[in-house]
Coordinates of C-alpha atoms in Angstrom, one line a residue:
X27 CA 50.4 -47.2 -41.2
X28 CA 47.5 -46.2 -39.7
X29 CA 47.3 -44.3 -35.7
X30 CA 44.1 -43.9 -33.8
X31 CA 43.8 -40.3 -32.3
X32 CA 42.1 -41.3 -28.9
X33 CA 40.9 -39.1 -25.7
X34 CA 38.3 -38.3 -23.4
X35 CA 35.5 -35.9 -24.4
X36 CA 36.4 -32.3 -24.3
X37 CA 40.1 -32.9 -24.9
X38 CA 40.5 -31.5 -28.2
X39 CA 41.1 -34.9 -30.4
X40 CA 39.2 -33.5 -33.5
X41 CA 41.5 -30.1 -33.3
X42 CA 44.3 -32.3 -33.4
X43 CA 43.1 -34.7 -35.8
X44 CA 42.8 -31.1 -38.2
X45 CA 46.5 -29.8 -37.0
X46 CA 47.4 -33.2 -38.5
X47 CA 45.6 -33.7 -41.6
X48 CA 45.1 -29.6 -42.7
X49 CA 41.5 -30.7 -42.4
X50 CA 37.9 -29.1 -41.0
X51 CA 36.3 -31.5 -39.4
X52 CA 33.5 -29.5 -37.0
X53 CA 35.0 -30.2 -33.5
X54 CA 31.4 -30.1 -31.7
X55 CA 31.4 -32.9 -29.1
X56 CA 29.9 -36.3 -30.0
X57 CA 28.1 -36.6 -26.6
X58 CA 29.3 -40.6 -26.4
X59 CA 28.4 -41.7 -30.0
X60 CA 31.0 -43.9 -31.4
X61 CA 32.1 -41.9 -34.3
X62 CA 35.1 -42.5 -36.8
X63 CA 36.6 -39.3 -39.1
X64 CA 39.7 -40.4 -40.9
X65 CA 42.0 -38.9 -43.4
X66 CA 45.3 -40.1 -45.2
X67 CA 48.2 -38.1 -45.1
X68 CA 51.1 -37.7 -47.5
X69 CA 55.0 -37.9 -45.6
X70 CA 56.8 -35.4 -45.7
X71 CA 60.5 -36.2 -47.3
X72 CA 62.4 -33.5 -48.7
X73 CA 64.8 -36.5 -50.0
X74 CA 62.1 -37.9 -52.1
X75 CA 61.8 -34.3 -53.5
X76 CA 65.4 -34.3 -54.8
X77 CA 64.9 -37.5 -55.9
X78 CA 62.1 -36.1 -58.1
X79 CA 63.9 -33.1 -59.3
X80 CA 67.1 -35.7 -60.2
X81 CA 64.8 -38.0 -62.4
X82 CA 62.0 -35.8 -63.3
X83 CA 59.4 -39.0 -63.5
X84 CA 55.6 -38.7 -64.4
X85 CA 55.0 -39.9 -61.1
X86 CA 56.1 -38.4 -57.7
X87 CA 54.3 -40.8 -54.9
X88 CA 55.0 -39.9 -50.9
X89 CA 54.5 -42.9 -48.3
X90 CA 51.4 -42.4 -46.5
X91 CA 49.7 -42.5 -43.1
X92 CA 46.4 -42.7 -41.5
X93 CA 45.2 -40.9 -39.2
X94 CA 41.7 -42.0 -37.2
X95 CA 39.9 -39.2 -35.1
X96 CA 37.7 -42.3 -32.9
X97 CA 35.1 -40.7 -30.7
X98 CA 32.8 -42.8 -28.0
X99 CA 35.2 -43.4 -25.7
X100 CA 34.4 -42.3 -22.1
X101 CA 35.7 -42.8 -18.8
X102 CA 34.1 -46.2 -17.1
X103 CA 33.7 -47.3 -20.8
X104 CA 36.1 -50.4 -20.1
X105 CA 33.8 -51.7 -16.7
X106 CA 32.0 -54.2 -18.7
X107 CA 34.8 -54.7 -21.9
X108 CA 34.8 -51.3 -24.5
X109 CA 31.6 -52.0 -26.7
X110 CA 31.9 -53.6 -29.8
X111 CA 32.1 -51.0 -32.6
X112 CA 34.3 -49.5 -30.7
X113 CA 37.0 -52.3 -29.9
X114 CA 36.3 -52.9 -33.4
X115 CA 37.8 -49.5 -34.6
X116 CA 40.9 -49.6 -32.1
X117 CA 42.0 -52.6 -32.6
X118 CA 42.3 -51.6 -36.3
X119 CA 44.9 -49.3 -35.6
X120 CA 48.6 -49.7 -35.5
X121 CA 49.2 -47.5 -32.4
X122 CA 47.3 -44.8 -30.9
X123 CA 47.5 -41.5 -30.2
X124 CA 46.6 -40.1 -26.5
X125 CA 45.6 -36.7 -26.6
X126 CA 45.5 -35.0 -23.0
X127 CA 43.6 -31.9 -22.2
X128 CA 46.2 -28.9 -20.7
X129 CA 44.6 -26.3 -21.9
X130 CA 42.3 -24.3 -19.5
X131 CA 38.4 -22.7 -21.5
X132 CA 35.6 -21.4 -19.1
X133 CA 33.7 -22.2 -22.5
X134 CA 34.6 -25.5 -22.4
X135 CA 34.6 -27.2 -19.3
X136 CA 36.3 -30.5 -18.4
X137 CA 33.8 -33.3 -17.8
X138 CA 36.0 -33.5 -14.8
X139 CA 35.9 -30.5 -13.2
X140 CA 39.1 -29.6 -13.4
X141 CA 42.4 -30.0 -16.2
X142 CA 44.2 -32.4 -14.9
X143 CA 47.2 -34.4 -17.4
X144 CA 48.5 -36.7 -15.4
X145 CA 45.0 -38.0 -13.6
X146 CA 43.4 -38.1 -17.4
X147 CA 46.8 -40.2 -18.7
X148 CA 46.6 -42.6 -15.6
X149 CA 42.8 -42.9 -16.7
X150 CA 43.0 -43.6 -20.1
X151 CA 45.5 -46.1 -19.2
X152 CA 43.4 -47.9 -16.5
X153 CA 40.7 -48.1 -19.0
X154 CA 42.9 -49.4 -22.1
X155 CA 44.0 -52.0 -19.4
X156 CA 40.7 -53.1 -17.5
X157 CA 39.3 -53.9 -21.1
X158 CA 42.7 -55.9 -22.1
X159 CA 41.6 -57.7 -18.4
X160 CA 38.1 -58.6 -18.9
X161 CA 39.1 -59.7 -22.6
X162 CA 41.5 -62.3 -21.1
X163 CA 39.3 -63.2 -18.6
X164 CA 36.8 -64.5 -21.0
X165 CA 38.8 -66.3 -23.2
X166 CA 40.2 -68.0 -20.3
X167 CA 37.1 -69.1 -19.7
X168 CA 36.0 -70.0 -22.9
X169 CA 39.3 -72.0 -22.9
X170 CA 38.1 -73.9 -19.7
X171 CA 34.3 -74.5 -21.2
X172 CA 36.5 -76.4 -24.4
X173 CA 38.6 -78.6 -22.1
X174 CA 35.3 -79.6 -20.2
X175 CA 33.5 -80.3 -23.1
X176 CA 36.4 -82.5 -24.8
X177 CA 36.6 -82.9 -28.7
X178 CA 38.9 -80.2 -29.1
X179 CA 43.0 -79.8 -29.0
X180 CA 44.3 -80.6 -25.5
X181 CA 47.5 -79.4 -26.6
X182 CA 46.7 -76.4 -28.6
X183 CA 44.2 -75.7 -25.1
X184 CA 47.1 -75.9 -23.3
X185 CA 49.4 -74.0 -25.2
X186 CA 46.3 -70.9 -25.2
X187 CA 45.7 -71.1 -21.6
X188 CA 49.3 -70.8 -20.7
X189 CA 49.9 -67.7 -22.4
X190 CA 46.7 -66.0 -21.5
X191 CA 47.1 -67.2 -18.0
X192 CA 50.8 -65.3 -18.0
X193 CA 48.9 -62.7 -19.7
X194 CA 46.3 -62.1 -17.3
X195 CA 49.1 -62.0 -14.6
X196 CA 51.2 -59.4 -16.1
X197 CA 47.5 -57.2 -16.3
X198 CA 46.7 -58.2 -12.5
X199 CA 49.4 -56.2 -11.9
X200 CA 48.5 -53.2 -13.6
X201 CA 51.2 -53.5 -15.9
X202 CA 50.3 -53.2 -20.0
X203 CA 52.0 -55.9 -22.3
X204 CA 53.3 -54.3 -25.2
X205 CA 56.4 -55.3 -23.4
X206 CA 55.7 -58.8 -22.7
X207 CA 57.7 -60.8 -24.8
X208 CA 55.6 -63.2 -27.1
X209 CA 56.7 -65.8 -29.4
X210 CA 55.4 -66.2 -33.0
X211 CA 53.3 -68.7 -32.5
X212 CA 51.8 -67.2 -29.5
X213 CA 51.1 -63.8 -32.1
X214 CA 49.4 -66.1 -34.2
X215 CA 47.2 -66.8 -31.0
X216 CA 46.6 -63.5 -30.8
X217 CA 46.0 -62.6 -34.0
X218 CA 42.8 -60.2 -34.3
X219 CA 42.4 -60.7 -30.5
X220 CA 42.6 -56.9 -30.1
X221 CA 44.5 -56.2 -26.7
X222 CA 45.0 -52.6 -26.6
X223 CA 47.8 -52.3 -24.2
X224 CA 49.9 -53.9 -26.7
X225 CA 50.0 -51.1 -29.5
X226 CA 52.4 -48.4 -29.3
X227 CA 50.9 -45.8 -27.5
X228 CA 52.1 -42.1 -27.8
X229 CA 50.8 -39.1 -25.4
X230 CA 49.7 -36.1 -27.3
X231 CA 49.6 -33.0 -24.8
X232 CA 47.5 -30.8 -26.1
X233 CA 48.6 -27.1 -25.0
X234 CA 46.9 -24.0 -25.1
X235 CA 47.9 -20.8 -27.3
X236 CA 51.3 -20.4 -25.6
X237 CA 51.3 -22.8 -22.9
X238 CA 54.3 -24.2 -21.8
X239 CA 54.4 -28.2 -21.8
X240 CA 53.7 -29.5 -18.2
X241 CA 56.2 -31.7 -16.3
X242 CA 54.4 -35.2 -16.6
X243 CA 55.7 -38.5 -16.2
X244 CA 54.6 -40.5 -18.9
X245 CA 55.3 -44.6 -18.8
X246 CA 55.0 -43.9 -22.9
X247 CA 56.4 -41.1 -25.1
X248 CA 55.0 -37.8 -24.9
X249 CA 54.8 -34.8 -27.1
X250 CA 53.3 -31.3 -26.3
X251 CA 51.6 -29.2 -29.4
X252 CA 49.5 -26.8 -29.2
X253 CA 46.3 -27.9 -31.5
X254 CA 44.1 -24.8 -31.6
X255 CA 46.7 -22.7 -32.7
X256 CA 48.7 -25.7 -35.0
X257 CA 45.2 -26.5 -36.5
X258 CA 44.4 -22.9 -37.5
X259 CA 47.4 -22.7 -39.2
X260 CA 47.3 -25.7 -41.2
X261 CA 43.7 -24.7 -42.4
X262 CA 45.6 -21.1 -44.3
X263 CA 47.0 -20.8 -47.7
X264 CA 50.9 -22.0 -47.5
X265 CA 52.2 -18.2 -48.1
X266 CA 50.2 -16.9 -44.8
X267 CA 50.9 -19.8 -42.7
X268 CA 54.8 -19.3 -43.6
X269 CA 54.4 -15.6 -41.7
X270 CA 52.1 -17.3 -39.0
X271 CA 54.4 -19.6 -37.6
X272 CA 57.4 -16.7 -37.7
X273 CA 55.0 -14.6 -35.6
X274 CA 54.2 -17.2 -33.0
X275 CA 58.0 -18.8 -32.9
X276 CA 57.3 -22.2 -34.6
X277 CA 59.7 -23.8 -37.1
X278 CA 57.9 -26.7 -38.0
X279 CA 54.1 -27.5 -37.9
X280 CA 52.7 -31.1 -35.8
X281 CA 52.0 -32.5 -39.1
X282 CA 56.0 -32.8 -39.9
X283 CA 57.5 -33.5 -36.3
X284 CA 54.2 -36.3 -35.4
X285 CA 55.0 -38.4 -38.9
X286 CA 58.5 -38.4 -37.5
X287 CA 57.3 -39.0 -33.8
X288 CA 55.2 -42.0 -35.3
X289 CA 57.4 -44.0 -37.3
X290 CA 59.5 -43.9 -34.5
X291 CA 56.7 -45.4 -32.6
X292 CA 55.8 -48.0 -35.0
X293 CA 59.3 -48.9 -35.6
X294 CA 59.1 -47.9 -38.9
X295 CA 61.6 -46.8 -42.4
X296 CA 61.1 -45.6 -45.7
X297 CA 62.9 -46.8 -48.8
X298 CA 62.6 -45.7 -52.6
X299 CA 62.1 -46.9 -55.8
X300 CA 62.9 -44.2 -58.9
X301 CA 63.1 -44.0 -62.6
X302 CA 61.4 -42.2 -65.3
X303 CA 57.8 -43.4 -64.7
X304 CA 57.8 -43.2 -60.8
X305 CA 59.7 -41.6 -57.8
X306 CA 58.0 -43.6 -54.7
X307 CA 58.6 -44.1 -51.2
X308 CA 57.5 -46.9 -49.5
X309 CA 56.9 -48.0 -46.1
X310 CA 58.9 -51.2 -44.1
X311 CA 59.7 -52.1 -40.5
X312 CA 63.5 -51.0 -39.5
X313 CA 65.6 -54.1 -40.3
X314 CA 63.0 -55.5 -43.0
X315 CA 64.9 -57.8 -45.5
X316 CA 65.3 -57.1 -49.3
X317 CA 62.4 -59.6 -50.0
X318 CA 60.0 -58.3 -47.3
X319 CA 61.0 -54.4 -48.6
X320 CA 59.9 -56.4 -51.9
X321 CA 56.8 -57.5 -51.0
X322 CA 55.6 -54.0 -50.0
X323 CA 56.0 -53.2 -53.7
X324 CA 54.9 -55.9 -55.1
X325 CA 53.8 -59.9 -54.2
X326 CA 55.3 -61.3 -57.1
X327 CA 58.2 -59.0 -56.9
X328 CA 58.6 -61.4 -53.3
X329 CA 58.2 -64.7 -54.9
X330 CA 60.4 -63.9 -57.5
X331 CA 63.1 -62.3 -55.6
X332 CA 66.7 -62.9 -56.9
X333 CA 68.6 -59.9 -56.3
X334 CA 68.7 -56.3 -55.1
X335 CA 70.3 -53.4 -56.6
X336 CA 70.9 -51.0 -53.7
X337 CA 72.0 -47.4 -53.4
X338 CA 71.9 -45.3 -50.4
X339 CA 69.6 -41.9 -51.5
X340 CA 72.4 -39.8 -49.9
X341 CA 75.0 -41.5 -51.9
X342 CA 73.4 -41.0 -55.1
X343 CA 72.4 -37.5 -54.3
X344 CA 76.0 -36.7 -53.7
X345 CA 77.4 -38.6 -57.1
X346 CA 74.4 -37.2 -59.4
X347 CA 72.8 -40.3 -60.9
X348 CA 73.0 -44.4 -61.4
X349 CA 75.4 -44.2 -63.5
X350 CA 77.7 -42.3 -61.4
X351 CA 76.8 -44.3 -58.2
X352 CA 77.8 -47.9 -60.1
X353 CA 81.3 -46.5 -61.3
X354 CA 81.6 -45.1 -58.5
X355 CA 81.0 -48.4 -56.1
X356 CA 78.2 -46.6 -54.4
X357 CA 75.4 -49.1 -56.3
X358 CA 75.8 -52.9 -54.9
X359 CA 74.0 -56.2 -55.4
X360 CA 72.2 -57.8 -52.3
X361 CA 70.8 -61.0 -51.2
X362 CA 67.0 -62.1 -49.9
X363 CA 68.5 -61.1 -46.4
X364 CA 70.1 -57.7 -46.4
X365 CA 68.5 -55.8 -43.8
X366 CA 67.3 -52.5 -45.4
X367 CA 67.7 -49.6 -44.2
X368 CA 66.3 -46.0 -43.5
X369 CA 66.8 -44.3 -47.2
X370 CA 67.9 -47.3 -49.4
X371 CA 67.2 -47.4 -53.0
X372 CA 65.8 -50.7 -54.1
X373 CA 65.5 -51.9 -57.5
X374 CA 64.5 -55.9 -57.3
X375 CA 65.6 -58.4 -59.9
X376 CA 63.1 -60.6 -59.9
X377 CA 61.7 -64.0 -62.3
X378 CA 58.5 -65.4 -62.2

């Protein structure tokens, strides 16, 4: 899972980017230079801790996620399509971050002029989109060059120029598409394409030392943290950061609460796999079947698939092994297309 932490200059992305990742990435401003700091992140999962303590394995392995600190984007940036390098980095990412100046520094002025959420969230937004326009544009009219030229597809022309046609209607109305409703072949279409208004796009206010969050409406999920104060106390040792955050009021850091905040974005579970070798969580979309929640383990584990041993983590928490969950009835045989769910353990039976 990867996120792209995105902003205009001055808004504090690389001080989140730290709050997230307990890094020190120098927060100087990159004065429009496309520039790309990234760091992988263990999940937190207190279940997969039990699960460790329970079996005691060599191995204890968290799910992870990637967070993207992308510099070089600037307002206007979108009047001629986002430059190359740049597109290139976005459209890597499975959703983005928006982080939104509210914090107020005479030592840091707003390229603006002035703080202002909601006008930079309707920015970032227009720009996102007028890229997604011009893209569509193009290829419409590459699309137009092909059917004049002959020798290619009429029908698989036609097929492209319908959808990028509804497409560029749904922009020319100022409207994003990550809810317009696109059929698999149409996503193979798309594939690589790189339209930014269809990832999942959270808003990331970024507070001052205690600020209370703004009232903004947001068309897109929104979160308020405050990332000076978050990043310097991810960057102390554990023990002083505990009596940190009881000073300042704060039960849980960003790091925790935007892992949560993102799967939810992204639509996203965890399952497990455990035994003496190897507590693991993995990563799946919500409602993956057993074979898919296979393939994220292993391909041949997929093309092998014959059956799934399944145990809820809670379940076998509460019984006190395997042993105790099958005598039990808590431990269960499943088919290629049980949907898993949110905290399943998976052990596939498998023959290749």
């Amino acid at each position: 899972m990867k996120l792209g932490i995105i902003g205009f200059p001055q808004s504090g992305k690389t001080t989140i980017f730290n709050a997230l990742t307990r890094g020190n990435t120098p927060t100087t401003a990159s004065a429009g230079r496309i520039e790309v700091h990234t760091a992988v992140v263990d999940v937190p999962d207190p279940r997969v801790d039990r699960l460790s303590e329970m079996f005691k394995p060599r191995k204890t392995i968290y799910a992870k996620v990637t967070y993207a600190d992308i510099a070089g984007l600037e307002g206007g940036a979108a009047k001629s399509g986002f430059a190359g390098p740049l597109l290139n980095q976005l459209t890597q990412m499975d959703g983005l971050l928006h982080v939104v100046r509210c914090f107020a520094a005479d030592s840091v002025p707003h390229p603006s002029g002035s703080v202002d959420p909601a006008r930079d969230i309707a920015s970032m937004d227009a720009e996102l989109l007028l890229n997604d326009l011009i893209a569509v544009e193009r290829k419409l009219e590459r699309l137009t060059e092909e059917r004049k030229k002959g020798g290619t597809d009429k029908v698989l022309n036609e097929r492209q120029t319908a959808l990028f046609t509804r497409l560029h209607e749904i922009l020319s109305t100022e409207t994003p598409l990550r809810g317009a409703e696109i059929s698999a072949e149409e996503e193979k279409f798309l594939s690589g394409f790189g339209l930014l208004t269809r990832k999942p796009i959270l808003v990331l206010l970024n507070l001052g030392d205690g600020q209370a969050e703004p009232a903004i409406q947001t068309k897109v999920p929104s979160v308020g943290l405050q990332g000076k104060l978050e990043m310097e106390i991810a960057q102390l040792p554990p023990e002083d950061a505990t009596i940190f955050m009881k000073e300042y009021g704060i039960t849980e850091l960003s790091l925790n609460r935007m892992i949560k905040i993102s799967y939810d974005l992204l639509n996203q579970q965890s399952f497990f796999t455990v035994g003496e070798d190897e507590v693991r969580a993995w990563t799946t979309r919500r409602n993956a079947t057993a074979v898919e929640a296979a393939g994220e383990i292993h391909t041949d584990l997929q093309k092998g698939f014959v059956r799934a041993e399944v145990v809820a983590c809670q379940d076998l928490l509460e019984v006190g092994g395997m042993a105790e969950a099958k005598a039990k009835g808590k431990l269960r045989l499943e088919g290629k297309e049980y949907p898993v769910k949110d905290g399943d353990i998976v052990h596939i039976r498998f023959n290749v």
